[in-house]
Amino acid sequence: MNDQTPTFKTQGLEHAEFDPTNPSDNPTMGELISRRFSRRGFLKGSLATTAIAATVSPLALMTAEKAHAQEGSAFNFAEVTAGVDADHHVAEGYNADILFRWGDPVLADAPAFDPENQTAAAQAGQFGYNNDFVGYVPLEGSSEHGLLLVNHEYTNPHLMFPGLITVEGEEVVQGPLSEEQVNIELMAHGGTVAEIRKVDGKWEHVRDSQYNRRITGETEMEITGPAAGHDRLKTSEDDTGTRVRGTLNNCAGGTTPWGTYLMAEENFHGYFSGELPEGHPEAANYERLGAPGGWYEWANFHDRFDVSKEPNEMNRFGYVVEVDPFDPNSVPKKRTALGRFKHEGAESIVAPDGRVVFYSGDDERFDYVYKFVTAGTYNPDDRAANMDLLDEGTLYVARFAEDGSMEWLPVVYGEGPLTEENGFASQADVIIETRRAADLLGATKMDRPEDIQPNGTNGRVYVMLTNNTRRTEDQIDAANPRAENAFGHIIEIIEADGDFAATTGTWEVLLQCGDPSIAEVGATFSTETSENGWFGMPDNAAVDSDGRLWVSTDGNSPSDTGRTDGLWAVDTEGEARGTSKLFYRVPVGAEMCGPQPTPDLTTFFVAVQHPADGGEDWEGHGRPSYYEDLSTRWPDFDPAMPVRPSVVAITKADGGKIGV
Ligand code: FEO
Ligand code: CA
Ligand code: CA
Ligand code: CA
């Protein structure tokens, strides 16, 4: 979800522009440190290189030098032309086939999609709305047969339901949702597990698979880890503080080395409405989260989303949820040890000593970059032994220093300011108010951290920072170097000694995004990047098995970048570093999520989220887009079908590796 996308007025839903909620007075580094060198020089990498040389082991440097010795781009494909229209486009010589659309049956007994007569019961067995994270767990190591894992982040009622919108002159108003529509929304959230296989070169859903599963806003889940069972998690439905219904706003996610599916709960605050009772002890906690958001009408029919009735229900959201996709009856677990915030994703990598490291951004302006390091080690020979690794370990938050070094600060009860004096009586309190704990630790306030992707090939970590137009000149620092950062940037972290579990590292800015032909934008794409190859608003990232970086965007539009969102191939090594090429682009109004490559790189699964959510600023539509008057009816282009968010399988026409 892009919280800056201007949407038309919907009744009571003000999520187009919400305020940053970090009130802490941690000075930004720009306020603290007088700059001894020109920022521009730093960003070109000369000082960053000095910093790296001083702190990185000779072995890591050798690896880096080898990688940097590479000549030319790591990618070979004919670039797509950037632009805006009603369809999707992939590079020539590739196929982009629709694999799952909103409403497609996932469970064997689910009914066919009937948009004019949709029900919550039907939706509970069908593919959900707004596919975001896409994961792939191979069956027996196959790149042609596996489990597809898909998050359903949120719902767009104006695109989903007939008869909701009234247009009166300039005013476009969304009418109230019925109880059934709200329940359809609940069932359209969550995730999908589906067995898929490639037959004659095309991916198919295995309809009668034992693995097919829908997880929804009502699926029963267990809360585990340090916050489980705490009084602040108890509600009138659950006096144990360990059972919760549903997972919400699952944006990006991840898979674990032991083949489980991680769903990151992002803007969970948006589902809650009402007012806390006067003087309620959770008031500060709520305020720091901008909660309740009141983006949805669910509290009209479900008391648990009304904070005046159930003030603790929201403390049961904001976690990383672990699902065992191989057991459709397994109870998903909310792993509180990984912190509670607006988790964008949870990508992981095994450290040299066998501990497993999970990276997660907190997607809000001026919020933080986190990682979690398990206490135990990964056992590749005993899956069962790994199944509770996510309950014990250390959560860290990042502080980026002006000289190109960085520290991972432990978010641990009793350490530094995380004590009773500051209102933390246990690690449970630290977890429930992770943001406030990180404020006190002096973490670096970032420009909306989204997906964070480790690269096991070069020992680096890529942090997508989508944008932050609220950052002022006084608030810039080396890690967030632009005021009014409209187009975002990407930071590359080099963990000390190539150890992903390290507590120190170095970093540099890989890319400042935006149009490089406009000097004031300050974009830093290489000069090899074409007018189609640059982008704004990086959101998701993947590193493929050849170590190449792919970036998906959220927020490009006709009026701000003259292009839709898409999937870009970004060189990170050698002379081509900073070169970007457009591989695939989405229809008008959509955001790009994924990609998820198969291990052999012959398929990329991508998710096209919220197509037709917009189009006022596109000459092909030029007015608000809603169910009866959509800016695109992708992918069916059938007048009887609404637009449908879909997962797409991209393959090379000759069956070869992608981008080679
Ligand atoms: Fe759901 Fe942070 O994008
Ligand atoms: Ca986003
Ligand atoms: Ca996202
Ligand atoms: Ca990713």
mmCIF file of C-alpha atoms and ligand atoms in Angstrom, residues 1-2 266 344 363 448 450 466 539 554 591, ligand 2:
data_model
loop_
_atom_site.group_PDB
_atom_site.id
_atom_site.type_symbol
_atom_site.label_atom_id
_atom_site.label_comp_id
_atom_site.label_asym_id
_atom_site.label_seq_id
_atom_site.Cartn_x
_atom_site.Cartn_y
_atom_site.Cartn_z
ATOM 1 C CA MET A 1 0.000 0.000 0.000
ATOM 2 C CA ASN A 2 1.239 3.452 -0.755
ATOM 3 C CA GLU A 266 1.868 -3.722 8.221
ATOM 4 C CA GLU A 344 6.816 -4.480 5.670
ATOM 5 C CA ASP A 363 7.010 1.467 6.895
ATOM 6 C CA ARG A 448 9.778 4.813 5.043
ATOM 7 C CA GLU A 450 10.022 -1.133 3.029
ATOM 8 C CA THR A 466 10.187 4.391 -0.558
ATOM 9 C CA ASP A 539 9.147 -1.009 -2.371
ATOM 10 C CA ASP A 554 4.809 1.429 -5.487
ATOM 11 C CA GLU A 591 1.519 -1.322 -7.714
HETATM 12 CA CA CA B 2 4.493 0.579 -0.386
#
